[in-house]
Amino acid sequence: MKRISEKTRNRLVLIFFVAVTAVLALMPFVPEAEINSCMMVTALGIDGGENVTLTAVMTGGSGEESVHGEGAGVTEALEDISERYGKKVEFGHCGAIVLGAEMSSGEITAAIKSLLAESEVNAGCAVLSAGGRADEFIRAVVKLGGESGVTDYMGFADAGAPVPVPTALTVLTSLVGKSRAAALPVFSAKSSDEVTGGQGAGNSGSDDSGAPAPEGGGTELVPPRIARAVGSETRELTEEATYGLMIMSPRGKGGALEGVWERGGESLPLRAEITGKSASVKADLTGGVPHFTLEARLKVRFTDRYAVIERTEGETLIRDVSPELEEAFAVTVRRCLEAAAEASRTEDVLGLRTELYRSCPKEYAEFESRGGELYDAVIETDVTVKIS
């Protein structure tokens, strides 16, 4: 065997080190090339109809911008986006799915199934409803700039209003489960007139409360005060029903609570903050008729002590009238739970059918064979409020 000369060996070693150095030098550019070939989506708007329309919020070097795509379904619409913009859609940082107000239960189910089945979005991604079309909502919010994008706004509204925001998995489970209904918080972004500061004609959403419009006009962010019931039909819940839903929801953090104290023929408005709560649904089938009890236990921090002392002229200690004050708050809670229960007779946003199935699986099969409707169900409330 011919031996390699020392000169040749040194040359081969040099070539090897040059090749390794070149590879190592190029490696940092590979991830960057991959990133530049992707669109990093932070929020996705979905509108239904003849075709599915997607509006994706993409984060880039110049802040947030929106891109669009259409197709027979979500998959086709995503392919359309990729073809239009020449980049692959990446959902690793997607924090919110915004659904158009006109989307039906079937359209929502198909859209979320598609996104989860293809591992496009995380199962914990938040899902909310726009007051109008999802693309209009996203365009309005993106105008506010990168610091106030859709996900930032959603975080502000979720913390500032008593409407729980569900996850993609929660919504899908509700729509395909026994209850066959889901509740989505209604978010809106309204345009304010530049001259008068009033709201423009192109506004979406149905709630007039929210943060003040920017000076000189612009976009006004409206925290969610109502929820949208999605089931066999789609409709908006009242503020009372939405509040009742929050009280019963494990994800509902609580918020302000109001009541009216009747004393001496006069009415005194009361305010408190919910500091702790527990809620549950007891279900039973008696004589073929569903019976439900909505149980709620609330602890509240009383904020109107001086008003109460003034009303009693200091003759009565607050602890002596606490039962009356607690009952005043309990009246409000009962009213809200009853409103949520009435809404659940048609669109079961409280998950009453699910609780009935868990409690009486054998009897539930017969109940379902008769149509499984809750119109004639007996729904009662058991409310306790304690002042801290």
PDB file of N, CA, C and O in Angstrom, residues 273-335:
ATOM      1  N   GLU A 273     -66.583  43.730  45.638  1.00  0.00           N
ATOM      2  CA  GLU A 273     -65.677  43.018  44.732  1.00  0.00           C
ATOM      3  C   GLU A 273     -65.635  41.554  45.154  1.00  0.00           C
ATOM      4  O   GLU A 273     -65.465  41.239  46.333  1.00  0.00           O
ATOM      5  N   ILE A 274     -65.822  40.663  44.191  1.00  0.00           N
ATOM      6  CA  ILE A 274     -65.770  39.231  44.484  1.00  0.00           C
ATOM      7  C   ILE A 274     -64.325  38.829  44.743  1.00  0.00           C
ATOM      8  O   ILE A 274     -63.455  39.005  43.893  1.00  0.00           O
ATOM      9  N   THR A 275     -64.049  38.310  45.926  1.00  0.00           N
ATOM     10  CA  THR A 275     -62.692  37.906  46.290  1.00  0.00           C
ATOM     11  C   THR A 275     -62.504  36.392  46.265  1.00  0.00           C
ATOM     12  O   THR A 275     -61.377  35.901  46.316  1.00  0.00           O
ATOM     13  N   GLY A 276     -63.578  35.652  46.202  1.00  0.00           N
ATOM     14  CA  GLY A 276     -63.502  34.198  46.139  1.00  0.00           C
ATOM     15  C   GLY A 276     -64.845  33.622  45.761  1.00  0.00           C
ATOM     16  O   GLY A 276     -65.891  34.194  46.083  1.00  0.00           O
ATOM     17  N   LYS A 277     -64.840  32.502  45.058  1.00  0.00           N
ATOM     18  CA  LYS A 277     -66.123  31.894  44.673  1.00  0.00           C
ATOM     19  C   LYS A 277     -65.941  30.407  44.378  1.00  0.00           C
ATOM     20  O   LYS A 277     -64.848  29.954  44.020  1.00  0.00           O
ATOM     21  N   SER A 278     -67.027  29.679  44.554  1.00  0.00           N
ATOM     22  CA  SER A 278     -67.105  28.284  44.127  1.00  0.00           C
ATOM     23  C   SER A 278     -68.500  28.076  43.571  1.00  0.00           C
ATOM     24  O   SER A 278     -69.466  28.658  44.050  1.00  0.00           O
ATOM     25  N   ALA A 279     -68.590  27.277  42.521  1.00  0.00           N
ATOM     26  CA  ALA A 279     -69.891  27.062  41.872  1.00  0.00           C
ATOM     27  C   ALA A 279     -69.953  25.643  41.325  1.00  0.00           C
ATOM     28  O   ALA A 279     -68.932  25.065  40.934  1.00  0.00           O
ATOM     29  N   SER A 280     -71.141  25.089  41.312  1.00  0.00           N
ATOM     30  CA  SER A 280     -71.333  23.731  40.794  1.00  0.00           C
ATOM     31  C   SER A 280     -72.779  23.549  40.354  1.00  0.00           C
ATOM     32  O   SER A 280     -73.665  24.324  40.722  1.00  0.00           O
ATOM     33  N   VAL A 281     -73.000  22.513  39.560  1.00  0.00           N
ATOM     34  CA  VAL A 281     -74.345  22.176  39.089  1.00  0.00           C
ATOM     35  C   VAL A 281     -74.694  20.794  39.599  1.00  0.00           C
ATOM     36  O   VAL A 281     -73.947  19.829  39.387  1.00  0.00           O
ATOM     37  N   LYS A 282     -75.825  20.676  40.306  1.00  0.00           N
ATOM     38  CA  LYS A 282     -76.348  19.375  40.711  1.00  0.00           C
ATOM     39  C   LYS A 282     -77.468  18.997  39.749  1.00  0.00           C
ATOM     40  O   LYS A 282     -78.357  19.812  39.469  1.00  0.00           O
ATOM     41  N   ALA A 283     -77.417  17.782  39.219  1.00  0.00           N
ATOM     42  CA  ALA A 283     -78.389  17.361  38.216  1.00  0.00           C
ATOM     43  C   ALA A 283     -79.045  16.047  38.609  1.00  0.00           C
ATOM     44  O   ALA A 283     -78.432  15.182  39.236  1.00  0.00           O
ATOM     45  N   ASP A 284     -80.316  15.886  38.227  1.00  0.00           N
ATOM     46  CA  ASP A 284     -81.062  14.670  38.528  1.00  0.00           C
ATOM     47  C   ASP A 284     -82.201  14.532  37.514  1.00  0.00           C
ATOM     48  O   ASP A 284     -82.667  15.526  36.950  1.00  0.00           O
ATOM     49  N   LEU A 285     -82.608  13.290  37.284  1.00  0.00           N
ATOM     50  CA  LEU A 285     -83.771  13.013  36.435  1.00  0.00           C
ATOM     51  C   LEU A 285     -84.838  12.366  37.303  1.00  0.00           C
ATOM     52  O   LEU A 285     -84.725  11.205  37.687  1.00  0.00           O
ATOM     53  N   THR A 286     -85.858  13.129  37.629  1.00  0.00           N
ATOM     54  CA  THR A 286     -86.954  12.630  38.470  1.00  0.00           C
ATOM     55  C   THR A 286     -88.220  12.548  37.627  1.00  0.00           C
ATOM     56  O   THR A 286     -88.702  13.564  37.131  1.00  0.00           O
ATOM     57  N   GLY A 287     -88.736  11.333  37.474  1.00  0.00           N
ATOM     58  CA  GLY A 287     -89.941  11.173  36.667  1.00  0.00           C
ATOM     59  C   GLY A 287     -89.736  11.568  35.221  1.00  0.00           C
ATOM     60  O   GLY A 287     -90.678  12.024  34.552  1.00  0.00           O
ATOM     61  N   GLY A 288     -88.511  11.413  34.754  1.00  0.00           N
ATOM     62  CA  GLY A 288     -88.213  11.762  33.370  1.00  0.00           C
ATOM     63  C   GLY A 288     -88.004  13.245  33.136  1.00  0.00           C
ATOM     64  O   GLY A 288     -87.712  13.657  32.009  1.00  0.00           O
ATOM     65  N   VAL A 289     -88.145  14.058  34.186  1.00  0.00           N
ATOM     66  CA  VAL A 289     -87.983  15.511  34.048  1.00  0.00           C
ATOM     67  C   VAL A 289     -86.638  15.913  34.649  1.00  0.00           C
ATOM     68  O   VAL A 289     -86.361  15.603  35.807  1.00  0.00           O
ATOM     69  N   PRO A 290     -85.793  16.612  33.906  1.00  0.00           N
ATOM     70  CA  PRO A 290     -84.497  17.034  34.441  1.00  0.00           C
ATOM     71  C   PRO A 290     -84.664  18.071  35.547  1.00  0.00           C
ATOM     72  O   PRO A 290     -85.456  19.008  35.430  1.00  0.00           O
ATOM     73  N   HIS A 291     -83.923  17.888  36.639  1.00  0.00           N
ATOM     74  CA  HIS A 291     -83.885  18.862  37.735  1.00  0.00           C
ATOM     75  C   HIS A 291     -82.445  19.321  37.926  1.00  0.00           C
ATOM     76  O   HIS A 291     -81.530  18.498  38.008  1.00  0.00           O
ATOM     77  N   PHE A 292     -82.251  20.615  38.008  1.00  0.00           N
ATOM     78  CA  PHE A 292     -80.917  21.174  38.192  1.00  0.00           C
ATOM     79  C   PHE A 292     -80.924  22.181  39.343  1.00  0.00           C
ATOM     80  O   PHE A 292     -81.906  22.903  39.532  1.00  0.00           O
ATOM     81  N   THR A 293     -79.835  22.195  40.084  1.00  0.00           N
ATOM     82  CA  THR A 293     -79.631  23.225  41.109  1.00  0.00           C
ATOM     83  C   THR A 293     -78.284  23.882  40.845  1.00  0.00           C
ATOM     84  O   THR A 293     -77.243  23.214  40.846  1.00  0.00           O
ATOM     85  N   LEU A 294     -78.312  25.186  40.606  1.00  0.00           N
ATOM     86  CA  LEU A 294     -77.086  25.948  40.407  1.00  0.00           C
ATOM     87  C   LEU A 294     -76.636  26.477  41.764  1.00  0.00           C
ATOM     88  O   LEU A 294     -77.314  27.303  42.374  1.00  0.00           O
ATOM     89  N   GLU A 295     -75.512  25.970  42.260  1.00  0.00           N
ATOM     90  CA  GLU A 295     -75.001  26.376  43.568  1.00  0.00           C
ATOM     91  C   GLU A 295     -73.849  27.359  43.398  1.00  0.00           C
ATOM     92  O   GLU A 295     -72.922  27.113  42.618  1.00  0.00           O
ATOM     93  N   ALA A 296     -73.914  28.453  44.131  1.00  0.00           N
ATOM     94  CA  ALA A 296     -72.847  29.459  44.072  1.00  0.00           C
ATOM     95  C   ALA A 296     -72.551  29.972  45.469  1.00  0.00           C
ATOM     96  O   ALA A 296     -73.472  30.347  46.212  1.00  0.00           O
ATOM     97  N   ARG A 297     -71.288  29.957  45.843  1.00  0.00           N
ATOM     98  CA  ARG A 297     -70.837  30.467  47.143  1.00  0.00           C
ATOM     99  C   ARG A 297     -69.816  31.582  46.866  1.00  0.00           C
ATOM    100  O   ARG A 297     -68.758  31.329  46.296  1.00  0.00           O
ATOM    101  N   LEU A 298     -70.149  32.795  47.262  1.00  0.00           N
ATOM    102  CA  LEU A 298     -69.293  33.942  46.968  1.00  0.00           C
ATOM    103  C   LEU A 298     -68.828  34.641  48.230  1.00  0.00           C
ATOM    104  O   LEU A 298     -69.597  34.776  49.184  1.00  0.00           O
ATOM    105  N   LYS A 299     -67.563  35.078  48.221  1.00  0.00           N
ATOM    106  CA  LYS A 299     -67.037  35.973  49.250  1.00  0.00           C
ATOM    107  C   LYS A 299     -66.781  37.312  48.580  1.00  0.00           C
ATOM    108  O   LYS A 299     -66.192  37.367  47.497  1.00  0.00           O
ATOM    109  N   VAL A 300     -67.245  38.378  49.222  1.00  0.00           N
ATOM    110  CA  VAL A 300     -67.093  39.696  48.610  1.00  0.00           C
ATOM    111  C   VAL A 300     -66.468  40.678  49.591  1.00  0.00           C
ATOM    112  O   VAL A 300     -66.612  40.537  50.804  1.00  0.00           O
ATOM    113  N   ARG A 301     -65.768  41.653  49.031  1.00  0.00           N
ATOM    114  CA  ARG A 301     -65.211  42.741  49.835  1.00  0.00           C
ATOM    115  C   ARG A 301     -66.119  43.945  49.660  1.00  0.00           C
ATOM    116  O   ARG A 301     -66.281  44.478  48.578  1.00  0.00           O
ATOM    117  N   PHE A 302     -66.715  44.370  50.751  1.00  0.00           N
ATOM    118  CA  PHE A 302     -67.706  45.447  50.752  1.00  0.00           C
ATOM    119  C   PHE A 302     -66.992  46.789  50.572  1.00  0.00           C
ATOM    120  O   PHE A 302     -66.005  47.067  51.243  1.00  0.00           O
ATOM    121  N   THR A 303     -67.482  47.646  49.664  1.00  0.00           N
ATOM    122  CA  THR A 303     -66.807  48.920  49.381  1.00  0.00           C
ATOM    123  C   THR A 303     -67.641  50.149  49.737  1.00  0.00           C
ATOM    124  O   THR A 303     -67.211  51.269  49.480  1.00  0.00           O
ATOM    125  N   ASP A 304     -68.813  49.966  50.316  1.00  0.00           N
ATOM    126  CA  ASP A 304     -69.689  51.106  50.614  1.00  0.00           C
ATOM    127  C   ASP A 304     -69.977  51.235  52.113  1.00  0.00           C
ATOM    128  O   ASP A 304     -71.095  51.544  52.519  1.00  0.00           O
ATOM    129  N   ARG A 305     -68.971  51.020  52.943  1.00  0.00           N
ATOM    130  CA  ARG A 305     -69.185  51.052  54.389  1.00  0.00           C
ATOM    131  C   ARG A 305     -69.680  52.418  54.870  1.00  0.00           C
ATOM    132  O   ARG A 305     -70.600  52.508  55.683  1.00  0.00           O
ATOM    133  N   TYR A 306     -69.070  53.471  54.359  1.00  0.00           N
ATOM    134  CA  TYR A 306     -69.440  54.802  54.839  1.00  0.00           C
ATOM    135  C   TYR A 306     -70.871  55.158  54.437  1.00  0.00           C
ATOM    136  O   TYR A 306     -71.589  55.824  55.185  1.00  0.00           O
ATOM    137  N   ALA A 307     -71.303  54.706  53.264  1.00  0.00           N
ATOM    138  CA  ALA A 307     -72.677  54.972  52.832  1.00  0.00           C
ATOM    139  C   ALA A 307     -73.668  54.263  53.754  1.00  0.00           C
ATOM    140  O   ALA A 307     -74.719  54.812  54.101  1.00  0.00           O
ATOM    141  N   VAL A 308     -73.321  53.034  54.171  1.00  0.00           N
ATOM    142  CA  VAL A 308     -74.201  52.289  55.075  1.00  0.00           C
ATOM    143  C   VAL A 308     -74.229  52.950  56.444  1.00  0.00           C
ATOM    144  O   VAL A 308     -75.296  53.100  57.068  1.00  0.00           O
ATOM    145  N   ILE A 309     -73.054  53.364  56.942  1.00  0.00           N
ATOM    146  CA  ILE A 309     -73.001  54.030  58.252  1.00  0.00           C
ATOM    147  C   ILE A 309     -73.812  55.316  58.231  1.00  0.00           C
ATOM    148  O   ILE A 309     -74.548  55.631  59.171  1.00  0.00           O
ATOM    149  N   GLU A 310     -73.709  56.050  57.127  1.00  0.00           N
ATOM    150  CA  GLU A 310     -74.467  57.298  57.011  1.00  0.00           C
ATOM    151  C   GLU A 310     -75.967  57.021  56.984  1.00  0.00           C
ATOM    152  O   GLU A 310     -76.754  57.748  57.602  1.00  0.00           O
ATOM    153  N   ARG A 311     -76.365  55.963  56.277  1.00  0.00           N
ATOM    154  CA  ARG A 311     -77.792  55.639  56.182  1.00  0.00           C
ATOM    155  C   ARG A 311     -78.361  55.248  57.547  1.00  0.00           C
ATOM    156  O   ARG A 311     -79.493  55.577  57.874  1.00  0.00           O
ATOM    157  N   THR A 312     -77.567  54.516  58.343  1.00  0.00           N
ATOM    158  CA  THR A 312     -78.051  54.087  59.661  1.00  0.00           C
ATOM    159  C   THR A 312     -77.770  55.133  60.732  1.00  0.00           C
ATOM    160  O   THR A 312     -78.112  54.931  61.898  1.00  0.00           O
ATOM    161  N   GLU A 313     -77.114  56.255  60.315  1.00  0.00           N
ATOM    162  CA  GLU A 313     -76.770  57.355  61.224  1.00  0.00           C
ATOM    163  C   GLU A 313     -75.921  56.878  62.392  1.00  0.00           C
ATOM    164  O   GLU A 313     -75.989  57.408  63.497  1.00  0.00           O
ATOM    165  N   GLY A 314     -75.136  55.824  62.150  1.00  0.00           N
ATOM    166  CA  GLY A 314     -74.216  55.330  63.161  1.00  0.00           C
ATOM    167  C   GLY A 314     -74.879  54.599  64.313  1.00  0.00           C
ATOM    168  O   GLY A 314     -74.214  54.234  65.274  1.00  0.00           O
ATOM    169  N   GLU A 315     -76.204  54.383  64.225  1.00  0.00           N
ATOM    170  CA  GLU A 315     -76.900  53.735  65.343  1.00  0.00           C
ATOM    171  C   GLU A 315     -76.749  52.218  65.311  1.00  0.00           C
ATOM    172  O   GLU A 315     -76.978  51.554  66.311  1.00  0.00           O
ATOM    173  N   THR A 316     -76.390  51.692  64.128  1.00  0.00           N
ATOM    174  CA  THR A 316     -76.272  50.240  63.967  1.00  0.00           C
ATOM    175  C   THR A 316     -74.908  49.893  63.408  1.00  0.00           C
ATOM    176  O   THR A 316     -74.434  50.533  62.466  1.00  0.00           O
ATOM    177  N   LEU A 317     -74.253  48.904  63.989  1.00  0.00           N
ATOM    178  CA  LEU A 317     -72.972  48.442  63.478  1.00  0.00           C
ATOM    179  C   LEU A 317     -73.180  47.690  62.168  1.00  0.00           C
ATOM    180  O   LEU A 317     -74.220  47.056  61.953  1.00  0.00           O
ATOM    181  N   ILE A 318     -72.178  47.741  61.296  1.00  0.00           N
ATOM    182  CA  ILE A 318     -72.301  47.076  59.996  1.00  0.00           C
ATOM    183  C   ILE A 318     -72.508  45.576  60.171  1.00  0.00           C
ATOM    184  O   ILE A 318     -73.270  44.960  59.429  1.00  0.00           O
ATOM    185  N   ARG A 319     -71.851  44.997  61.179  1.00  0.00           N
ATOM    186  CA  ARG A 319     -72.017  43.549  61.373  1.00  0.00           C
ATOM    187  C   ARG A 319     -73.460  43.185  61.709  1.00  0.00           C
ATOM    188  O   ARG A 319     -73.910  42.072  61.419  1.00  0.00           O
ATOM    189  N   ASP A 320     -74.208  44.132  62.273  1.00  0.00           N
ATOM    190  CA  ASP A 320     -75.600  43.846  62.617  1.00  0.00           C
ATOM    191  C   ASP A 320     -76.499  43.816  61.384  1.00  0.00           C
ATOM    192  O   ASP A 320     -77.536  43.154  61.396  1.00  0.00           O
ATOM    193  N   VAL A 321     -76.114  44.565  60.355  1.00  0.00           N
ATOM    194  CA  VAL A 321     -76.942  44.590  59.137  1.00  0.00           C
ATOM    195  C   VAL A 321     -76.309  43.758  58.014  1.00  0.00           C
ATOM    196  O   VAL A 321     -76.814  43.750  56.893  1.00  0.00           O
ATOM    197  N   SER A 322     -75.201  43.065  58.317  1.00  0.00           N
ATOM    198  CA  SER A 322     -74.532  42.260  57.295  1.00  0.00           C
ATOM    199  C   SER A 322     -75.454  41.250  56.616  1.00  0.00           C
ATOM    200  O   SER A 322     -75.402  41.091  55.386  1.00  0.00           O
ATOM    201  N   PRO A 323     -76.320  40.529  57.366  1.00  0.00           N
ATOM    202  CA  PRO A 323     -77.229  39.602  56.687  1.00  0.00           C
ATOM    203  C   PRO A 323     -78.102  40.289  55.633  1.00  0.00           C
ATOM    204  O   PRO A 323     -78.356  39.722  54.564  1.00  0.00           O
ATOM    205  N   GLU A 324     -78.561  41.509  55.942  1.00  0.00           N
ATOM    206  CA  GLU A 324     -79.381  42.243  54.970  1.00  0.00           C
ATOM    207  C   GLU A 324     -78.551  42.628  53.735  1.00  0.00           C
ATOM    208  O   GLU A 324     -79.025  42.530  52.603  1.00  0.00           O
ATOM    209  N   LEU A 325     -77.325  43.063  53.977  1.00  0.00           N
ATOM    210  CA  LEU A 325     -76.452  43.458  52.871  1.00  0.00           C
ATOM    211  C   LEU A 325     -76.085  42.249  52.005  1.00  0.00           C
ATOM    212  O   LEU A 325     -76.080  42.325  50.766  1.00  0.00           O
ATOM    213  N   GLU A 326     -75.794  41.130  52.651  1.00  0.00           N
ATOM    214  CA  GLU A 326     -75.450  39.912  51.909  1.00  0.00           C
ATOM    215  C   GLU A 326     -76.625  39.445  51.059  1.00  0.00           C
ATOM    216  O   GLU A 326     -76.450  39.002  49.920  1.00  0.00           O
ATOM    217  N   GLU A 327     -77.836  39.556  51.602  1.00  0.00           N
ATOM    218  CA  GLU A 327     -79.019  39.161  50.847  1.00  0.00           C
ATOM    219  C   GLU A 327     -79.234  40.090  49.652  1.00  0.00           C
ATOM    220  O   GLU A 327     -79.666  39.651  48.580  1.00  0.00           O
ATOM    221  N   ALA A 328     -78.902  41.373  49.811  1.00  0.00           N
ATOM    222  CA  ALA A 328     -79.039  42.311  48.699  1.00  0.00           C
ATOM    223  C   ALA A 328     -78.136  41.896  47.530  1.00  0.00           C
ATOM    224  O   ALA A 328     -78.548  41.953  46.362  1.00  0.00           O
ATOM    225  N   PHE A 329     -76.907  41.464  47.843  1.00  0.00           N
ATOM    226  CA  PHE A 329     -76.007  40.988  46.790  1.00  0.00           C
ATOM    227  C   PHE A 329     -76.487  39.645  46.235  1.00  0.00           C
ATOM    228  O   PHE A 329     -76.387  39.385  45.032  1.00  0.00           O
ATOM    229  N   ALA A 330     -77.007  38.785  47.116  1.00  0.00           N
ATOM    230  CA  ALA A 330     -77.472  37.469  46.683  1.00  0.00           C
ATOM    231  C   ALA A 330     -78.624  37.584  45.694  1.00  0.00           C
ATOM    232  O   ALA A 330     -78.755  36.762  44.780  1.00  0.00           O
ATOM    233  N   VAL A 331     -79.479  38.605  45.868  1.00  0.00           N
ATOM    234  CA  VAL A 331     -80.587  38.819  44.930  1.00  0.00           C
ATOM    235  C   VAL A 331     -80.052  39.033  43.513  1.00  0.00           C
ATOM    236  O   VAL A 331     -80.572  38.478  42.543  1.00  0.00           O
ATOM    237  N   THR A 332     -78.982  39.821  43.397  1.00  0.00           N
ATOM    238  CA  THR A 332     -78.377  40.075  42.084  1.00  0.00           C
ATOM    239  C   THR A 332     -77.818  38.791  41.494  1.00  0.00           C
ATOM    240  O   THR A 332     -78.022  38.496  40.313  1.00  0.00           O
ATOM    241  N   VAL A 333     -77.118  38.007  42.311  1.00  0.00           N
ATOM    242  CA  VAL A 333     -76.518  36.763  41.832  1.00  0.00           C
ATOM    243  C   VAL A 333     -77.602  35.799  41.358  1.00  0.00           C
ATOM    244  O   VAL A 333     -77.480  35.187  40.291  1.00  0.00           O
ATOM    245  N   ARG A 334     -78.677  35.666  42.136  1.00  0.00           N
ATOM    246  CA  ARG A 334     -79.771  34.766  41.731  1.00  0.00           C
ATOM    247  C   ARG A 334     -80.349  35.190  40.385  1.00  0.00           C
ATOM    248  O   ARG A 334     -80.641  34.352  39.525  1.00  0.00           O
ATOM    249  N   ARG A 335     -80.562  36.495  40.241  1.00  0.00           N
ATOM    250  CA  ARG A 335     -81.150  36.997  39.003  1.00  0.00           C
ATOM    251  C   ARG A 335     -80.249  36.670  37.794  1.00  0.00           C
ATOM    252  O   ARG A 335     -80.731  36.276  36.729  1.00  0.00           O
TER     253      ARG A 335
END
